[in-house]
mmCIF file of C-alpha atoms in Angstrom:
data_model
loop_
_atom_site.group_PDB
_atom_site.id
_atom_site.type_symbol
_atom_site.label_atom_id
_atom_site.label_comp_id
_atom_site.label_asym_id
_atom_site.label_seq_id
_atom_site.Cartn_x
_atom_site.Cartn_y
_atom_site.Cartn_z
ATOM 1 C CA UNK A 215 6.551 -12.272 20.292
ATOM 2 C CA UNK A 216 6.967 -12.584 16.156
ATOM 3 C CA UNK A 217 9.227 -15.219 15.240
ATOM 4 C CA UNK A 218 9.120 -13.584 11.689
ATOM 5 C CA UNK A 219 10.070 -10.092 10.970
ATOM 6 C CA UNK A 220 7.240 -7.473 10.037
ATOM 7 C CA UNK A 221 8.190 -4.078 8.636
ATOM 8 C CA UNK A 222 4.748 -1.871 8.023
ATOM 9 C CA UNK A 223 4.951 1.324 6.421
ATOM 10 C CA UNK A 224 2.099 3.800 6.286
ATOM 11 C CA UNK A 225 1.030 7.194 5.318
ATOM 12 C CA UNK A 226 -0.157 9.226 2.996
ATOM 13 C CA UNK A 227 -1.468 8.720 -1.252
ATOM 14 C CA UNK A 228 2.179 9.114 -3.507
ATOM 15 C CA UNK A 229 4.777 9.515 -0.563
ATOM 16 C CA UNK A 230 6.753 6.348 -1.818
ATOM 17 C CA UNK A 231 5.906 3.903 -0.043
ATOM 18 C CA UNK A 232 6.172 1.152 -2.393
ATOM 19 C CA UNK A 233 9.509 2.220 -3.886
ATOM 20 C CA UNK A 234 10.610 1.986 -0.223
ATOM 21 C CA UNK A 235 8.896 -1.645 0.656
ATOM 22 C CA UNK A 236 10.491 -2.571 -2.688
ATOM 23 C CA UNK A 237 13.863 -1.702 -1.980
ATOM 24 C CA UNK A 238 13.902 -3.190 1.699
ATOM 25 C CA UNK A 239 12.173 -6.730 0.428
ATOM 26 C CA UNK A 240 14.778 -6.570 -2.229
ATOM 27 C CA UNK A 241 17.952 -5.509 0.128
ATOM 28 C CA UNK A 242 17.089 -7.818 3.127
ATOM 29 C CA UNK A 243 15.462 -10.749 0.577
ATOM 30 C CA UNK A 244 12.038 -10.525 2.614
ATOM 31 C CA UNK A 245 8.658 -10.793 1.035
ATOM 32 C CA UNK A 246 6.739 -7.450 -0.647
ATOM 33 C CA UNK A 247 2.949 -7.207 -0.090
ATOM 34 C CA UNK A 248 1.145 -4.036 -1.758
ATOM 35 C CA UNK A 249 -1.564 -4.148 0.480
ATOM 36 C CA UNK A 250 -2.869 -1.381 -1.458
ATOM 37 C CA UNK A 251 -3.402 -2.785 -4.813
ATOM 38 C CA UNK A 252 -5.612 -5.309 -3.310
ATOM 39 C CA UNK A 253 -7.817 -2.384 -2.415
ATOM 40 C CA UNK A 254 -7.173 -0.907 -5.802
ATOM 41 C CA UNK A 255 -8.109 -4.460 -7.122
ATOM 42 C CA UNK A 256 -11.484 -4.586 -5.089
ATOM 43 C CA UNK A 257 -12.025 -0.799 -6.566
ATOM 44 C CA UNK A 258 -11.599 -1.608 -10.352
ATOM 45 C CA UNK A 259 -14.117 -4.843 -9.709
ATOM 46 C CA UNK A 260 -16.647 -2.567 -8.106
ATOM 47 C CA UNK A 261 -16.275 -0.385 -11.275
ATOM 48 C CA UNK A 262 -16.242 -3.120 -13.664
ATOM 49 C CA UNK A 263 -19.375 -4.710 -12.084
ATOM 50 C CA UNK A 264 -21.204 -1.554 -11.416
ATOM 51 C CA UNK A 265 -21.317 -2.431 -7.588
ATOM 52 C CA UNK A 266 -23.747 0.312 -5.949
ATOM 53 C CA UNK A 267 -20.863 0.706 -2.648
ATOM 54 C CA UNK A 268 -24.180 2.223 -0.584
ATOM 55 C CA UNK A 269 -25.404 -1.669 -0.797
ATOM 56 C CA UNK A 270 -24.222 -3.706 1.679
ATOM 57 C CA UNK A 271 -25.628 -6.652 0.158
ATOM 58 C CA UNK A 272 -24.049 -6.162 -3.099
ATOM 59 C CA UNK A 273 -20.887 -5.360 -1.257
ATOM 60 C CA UNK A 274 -20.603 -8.274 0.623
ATOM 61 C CA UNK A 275 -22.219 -10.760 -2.205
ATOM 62 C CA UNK A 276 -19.310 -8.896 -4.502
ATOM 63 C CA UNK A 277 -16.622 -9.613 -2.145
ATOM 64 C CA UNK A 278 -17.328 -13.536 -2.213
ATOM 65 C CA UNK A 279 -16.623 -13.432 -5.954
ATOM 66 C CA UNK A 280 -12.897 -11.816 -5.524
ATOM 67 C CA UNK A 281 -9.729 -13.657 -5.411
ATOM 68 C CA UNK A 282 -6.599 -11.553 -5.089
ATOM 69 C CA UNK A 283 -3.228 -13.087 -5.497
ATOM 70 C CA UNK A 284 0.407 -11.612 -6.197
ATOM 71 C CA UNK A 285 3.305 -12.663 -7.816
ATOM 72 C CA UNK A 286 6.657 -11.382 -8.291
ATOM 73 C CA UNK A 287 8.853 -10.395 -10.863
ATOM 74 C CA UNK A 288 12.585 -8.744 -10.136
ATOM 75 C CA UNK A 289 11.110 -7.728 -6.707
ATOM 76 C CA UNK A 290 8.313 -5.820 -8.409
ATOM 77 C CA UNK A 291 5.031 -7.065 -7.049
ATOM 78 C CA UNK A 292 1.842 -8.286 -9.844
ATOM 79 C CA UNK A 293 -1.620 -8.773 -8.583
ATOM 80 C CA UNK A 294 -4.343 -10.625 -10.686
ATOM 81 C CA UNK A 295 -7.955 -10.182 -10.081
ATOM 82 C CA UNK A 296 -9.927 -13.549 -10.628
ATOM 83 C CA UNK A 297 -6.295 -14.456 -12.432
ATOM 84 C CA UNK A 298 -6.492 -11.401 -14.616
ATOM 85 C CA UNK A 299 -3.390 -9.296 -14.629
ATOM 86 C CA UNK A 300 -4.504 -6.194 -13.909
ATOM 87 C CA UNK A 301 -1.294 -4.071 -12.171
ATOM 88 C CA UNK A 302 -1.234 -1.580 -14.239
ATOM 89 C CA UNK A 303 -5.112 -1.031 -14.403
ATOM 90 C CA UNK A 304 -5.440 -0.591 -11.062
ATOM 91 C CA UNK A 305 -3.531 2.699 -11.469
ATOM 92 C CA UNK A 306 -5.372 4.773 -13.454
ATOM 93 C CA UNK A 307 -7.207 7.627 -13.076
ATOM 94 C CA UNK A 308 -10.688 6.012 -12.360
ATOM 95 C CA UNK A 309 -9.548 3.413 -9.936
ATOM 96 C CA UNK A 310 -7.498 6.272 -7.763
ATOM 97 C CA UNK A 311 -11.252 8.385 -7.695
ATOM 98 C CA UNK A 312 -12.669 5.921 -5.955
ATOM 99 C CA UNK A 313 -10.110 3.777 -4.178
ATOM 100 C CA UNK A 314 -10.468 5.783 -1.123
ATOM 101 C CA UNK A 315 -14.682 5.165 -0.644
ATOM 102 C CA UNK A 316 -14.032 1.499 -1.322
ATOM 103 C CA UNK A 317 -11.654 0.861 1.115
ATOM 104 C CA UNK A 318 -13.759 2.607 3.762
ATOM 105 C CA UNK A 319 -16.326 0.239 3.752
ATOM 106 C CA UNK A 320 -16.297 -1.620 6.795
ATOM 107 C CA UNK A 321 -16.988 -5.500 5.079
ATOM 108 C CA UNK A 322 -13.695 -4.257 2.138
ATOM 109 C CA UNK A 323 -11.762 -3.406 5.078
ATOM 110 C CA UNK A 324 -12.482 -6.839 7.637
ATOM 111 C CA UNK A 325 -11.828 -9.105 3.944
ATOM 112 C CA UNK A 326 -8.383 -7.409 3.048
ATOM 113 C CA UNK A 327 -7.181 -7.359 6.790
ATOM 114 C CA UNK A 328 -7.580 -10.939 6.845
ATOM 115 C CA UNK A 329 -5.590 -12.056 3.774
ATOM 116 C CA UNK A 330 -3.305 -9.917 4.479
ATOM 117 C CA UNK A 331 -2.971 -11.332 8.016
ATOM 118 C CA UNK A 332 -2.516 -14.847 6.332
ATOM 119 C CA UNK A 333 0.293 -13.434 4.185
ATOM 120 C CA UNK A 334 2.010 -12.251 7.366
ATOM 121 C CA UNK A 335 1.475 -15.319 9.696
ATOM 122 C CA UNK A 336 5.153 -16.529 9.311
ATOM 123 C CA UNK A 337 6.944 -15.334 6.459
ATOM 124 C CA UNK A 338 9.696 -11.792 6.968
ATOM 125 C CA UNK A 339 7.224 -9.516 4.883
ATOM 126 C CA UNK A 340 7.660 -5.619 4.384
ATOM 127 C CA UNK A 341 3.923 -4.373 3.881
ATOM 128 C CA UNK A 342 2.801 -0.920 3.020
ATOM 129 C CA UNK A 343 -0.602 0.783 3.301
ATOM 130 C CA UNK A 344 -2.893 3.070 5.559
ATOM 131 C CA UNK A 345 -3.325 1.023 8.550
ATOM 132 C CA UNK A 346 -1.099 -1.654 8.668
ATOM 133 C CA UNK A 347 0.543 -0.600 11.666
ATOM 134 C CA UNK A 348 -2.098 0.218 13.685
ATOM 135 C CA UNK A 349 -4.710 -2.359 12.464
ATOM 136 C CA UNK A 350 -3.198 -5.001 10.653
ATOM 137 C CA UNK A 351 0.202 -5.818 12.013
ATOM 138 C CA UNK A 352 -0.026 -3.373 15.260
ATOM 139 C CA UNK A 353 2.668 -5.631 16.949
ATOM 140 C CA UNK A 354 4.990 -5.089 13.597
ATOM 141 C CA UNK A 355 8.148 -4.648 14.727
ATOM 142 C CA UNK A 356 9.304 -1.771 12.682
ATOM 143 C CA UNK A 357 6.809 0.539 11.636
ATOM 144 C CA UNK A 358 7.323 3.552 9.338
ATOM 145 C CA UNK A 359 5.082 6.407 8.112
ATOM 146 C CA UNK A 360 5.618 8.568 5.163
ATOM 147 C CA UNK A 361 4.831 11.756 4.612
ATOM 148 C CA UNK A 362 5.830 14.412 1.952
ATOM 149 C CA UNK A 363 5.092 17.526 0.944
ATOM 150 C CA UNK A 364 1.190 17.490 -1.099
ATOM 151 C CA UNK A 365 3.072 19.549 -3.945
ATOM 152 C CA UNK A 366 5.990 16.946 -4.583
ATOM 153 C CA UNK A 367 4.114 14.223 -3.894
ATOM 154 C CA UNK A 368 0.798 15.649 -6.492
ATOM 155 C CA UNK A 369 4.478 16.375 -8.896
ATOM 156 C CA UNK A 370 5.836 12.701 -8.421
ATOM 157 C CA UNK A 371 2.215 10.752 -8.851
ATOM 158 C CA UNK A 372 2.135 13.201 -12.190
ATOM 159 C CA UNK A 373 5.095 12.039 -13.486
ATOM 160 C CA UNK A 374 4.371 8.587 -13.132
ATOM 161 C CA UNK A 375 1.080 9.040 -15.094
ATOM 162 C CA UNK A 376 2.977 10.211 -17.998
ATOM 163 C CA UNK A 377 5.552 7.875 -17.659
ATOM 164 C CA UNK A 378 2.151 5.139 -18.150
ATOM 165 C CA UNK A 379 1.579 7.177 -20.824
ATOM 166 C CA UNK A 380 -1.343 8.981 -19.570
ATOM 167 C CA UNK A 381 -1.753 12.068 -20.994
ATOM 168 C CA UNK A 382 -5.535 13.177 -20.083
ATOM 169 C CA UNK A 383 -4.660 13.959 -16.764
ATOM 170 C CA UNK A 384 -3.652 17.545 -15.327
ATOM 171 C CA UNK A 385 -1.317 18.231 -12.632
ATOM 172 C CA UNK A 386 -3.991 20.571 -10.951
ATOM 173 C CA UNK A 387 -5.924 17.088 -11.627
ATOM 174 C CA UNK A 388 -3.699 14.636 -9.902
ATOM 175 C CA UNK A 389 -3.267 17.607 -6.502
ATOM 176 C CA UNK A 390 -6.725 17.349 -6.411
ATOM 177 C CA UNK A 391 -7.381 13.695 -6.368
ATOM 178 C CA UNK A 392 -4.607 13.545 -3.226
ATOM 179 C CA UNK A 393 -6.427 16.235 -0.895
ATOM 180 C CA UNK A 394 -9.648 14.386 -1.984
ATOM 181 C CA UNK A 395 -7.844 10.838 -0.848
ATOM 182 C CA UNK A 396 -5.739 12.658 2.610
ATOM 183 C CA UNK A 397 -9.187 13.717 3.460
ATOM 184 C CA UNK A 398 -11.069 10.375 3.060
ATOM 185 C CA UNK A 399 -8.590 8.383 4.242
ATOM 186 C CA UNK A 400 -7.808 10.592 7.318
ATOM 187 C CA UNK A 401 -11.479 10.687 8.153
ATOM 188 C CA UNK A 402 -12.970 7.585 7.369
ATOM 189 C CA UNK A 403 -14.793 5.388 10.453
ATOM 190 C CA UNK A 404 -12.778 2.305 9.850
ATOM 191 C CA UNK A 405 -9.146 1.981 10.239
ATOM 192 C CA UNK A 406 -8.552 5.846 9.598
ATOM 193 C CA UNK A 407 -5.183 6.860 8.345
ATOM 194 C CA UNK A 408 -2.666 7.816 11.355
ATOM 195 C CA UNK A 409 0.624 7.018 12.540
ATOM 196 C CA UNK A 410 0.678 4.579 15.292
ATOM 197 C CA UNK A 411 2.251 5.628 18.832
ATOM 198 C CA UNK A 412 5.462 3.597 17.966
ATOM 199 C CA UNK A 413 5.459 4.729 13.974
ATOM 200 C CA UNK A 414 8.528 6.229 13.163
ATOM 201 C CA UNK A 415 8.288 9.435 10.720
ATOM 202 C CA UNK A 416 9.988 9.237 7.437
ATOM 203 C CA UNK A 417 9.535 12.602 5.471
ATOM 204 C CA UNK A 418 11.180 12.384 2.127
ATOM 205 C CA UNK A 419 10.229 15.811 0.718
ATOM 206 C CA UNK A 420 13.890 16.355 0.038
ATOM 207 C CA UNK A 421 15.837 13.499 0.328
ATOM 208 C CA UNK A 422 16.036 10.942 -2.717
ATOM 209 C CA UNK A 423 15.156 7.334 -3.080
ATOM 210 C CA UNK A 424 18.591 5.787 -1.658
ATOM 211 C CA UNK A 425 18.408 8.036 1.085
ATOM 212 C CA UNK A 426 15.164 7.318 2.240
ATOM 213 C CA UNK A 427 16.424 3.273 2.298
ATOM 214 C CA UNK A 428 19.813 4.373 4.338
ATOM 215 C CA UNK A 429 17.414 5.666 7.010
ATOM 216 C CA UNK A 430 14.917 2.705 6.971
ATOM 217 C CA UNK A 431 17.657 0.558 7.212
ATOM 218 C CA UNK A 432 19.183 1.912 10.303
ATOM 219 C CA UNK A 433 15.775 1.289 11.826
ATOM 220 C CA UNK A 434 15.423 -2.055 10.760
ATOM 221 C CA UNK A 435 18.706 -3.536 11.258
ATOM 222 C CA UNK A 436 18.273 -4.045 15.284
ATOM 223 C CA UNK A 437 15.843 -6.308 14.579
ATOM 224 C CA UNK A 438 17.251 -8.529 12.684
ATOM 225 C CA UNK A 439 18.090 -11.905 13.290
ATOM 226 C CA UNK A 440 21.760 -13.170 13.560
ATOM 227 C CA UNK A 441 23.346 -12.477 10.788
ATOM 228 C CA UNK A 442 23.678 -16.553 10.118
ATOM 229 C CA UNK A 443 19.916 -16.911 9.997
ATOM 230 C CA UNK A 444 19.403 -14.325 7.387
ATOM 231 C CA UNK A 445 21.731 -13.971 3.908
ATOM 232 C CA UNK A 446 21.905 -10.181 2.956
ATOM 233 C CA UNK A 447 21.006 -9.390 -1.083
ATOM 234 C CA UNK A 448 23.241 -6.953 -2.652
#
């Protein structure tokens, strides 16, 4: 049994899941890990570095020359690549189109699993992803998993790529790139996207950001610890 407290949330490409990991690190003062802007990470080195992802050699030998660590600012989580800032980057247009083939690959997938397992080892952490609770943290003890409706959630990733500034991109674009991603990361041989047996499903199609924290809250909150071993943020 977990001494420390593990929330996982899963699902599916733009359903929120950050924005909700954010808000519960930030409302119950845990740790925030965006396991997937490590994979993101990997992706924009294997573009930078013209990595052929059909060579396992080169994948592996690539892999050795990665280091991945976050830091935080106001609760929002940074990630450097060899110690090169690189959060917004990682959320571009070319990174997204291949994000999903990178983190299928079977030697990607073993590597981020086990850092992210040593980030989890004995801190409270609230982690979001595909598979985190089914592969990395399967004995989590609250587990979440998203899912919206493809239209709002192609509408909301949209938004945020003009909010970036980007202005290249189509909305017919970015609802294209998310049925590409649901189907790869639904299908894919290792560590598939699906909710685990004990996930609990959160769809925010029409409820709002402070809504979607009420109701992760009431799921969390039984697990807590006394209230004396753990201060509350505001």
């Amino acid at each position: 049994m977990r001494k420390n407290l593990v929330i996982a949330i899963d699902g599916y490409s733009s359903c929120g899941k950050s924005t909700l990991a954010k808000a519960l690190a930030k409302t119950l003062g845990f740790i925030y890990i965006d396991s997937g802007a490590m994979y993101r990470a990997v992706t924009l080195y294997f573009i930078r570095n013209h990595i052929n992802m059909a060579d396992e050699a080169a994948v592996t030998d690539a892999l050795q020359h990665i280091e991945l660590n976050f830091h935080s600012r106001d609760y929002e989580s940074h990630i450097t690549l060899n110690g090169e800032e690189v959060s917004e980057e990682i959320r571009q247009m070319p990174v997204s189109e291949n994000v999903s083939e990178v983190s299928a690959l079977k030697q990607v997938r073993k590597e981020m699993v086990r850092q992210q397992q040593r980030m989890g080892k004995s801190k409270n952490i609230v982690m979001d992803g595909r598979d985190i609770g089914t592969t990395v943290f399967p004995d989590a003890q609250v587990k979440l998993f998203m899912t919206a409706d493809p239209k709002i959630r192609a509408e909301r990733r949209f938004k945020e790529l003009q909010s970036k500034g980007d202005t290249s991109t189509s909305l017919e674009d970015v609802f294209e790139n998310l049925a590409h991603r649901d189907y790869a990361d639904t299908t894919r041989k290792e560590s598939p996207l699906v909710r685990a047996d004990d996930a609990i499903i959160l769809d925010n199609t029409n409820i709002t950001p402070v809504q979607q924290l009420d109701f992760a809250l009431e799921k969390v909150y039984p697990f807590l610890p006394e209230m004396s071993l753990i201060k509350m943020k505001s």
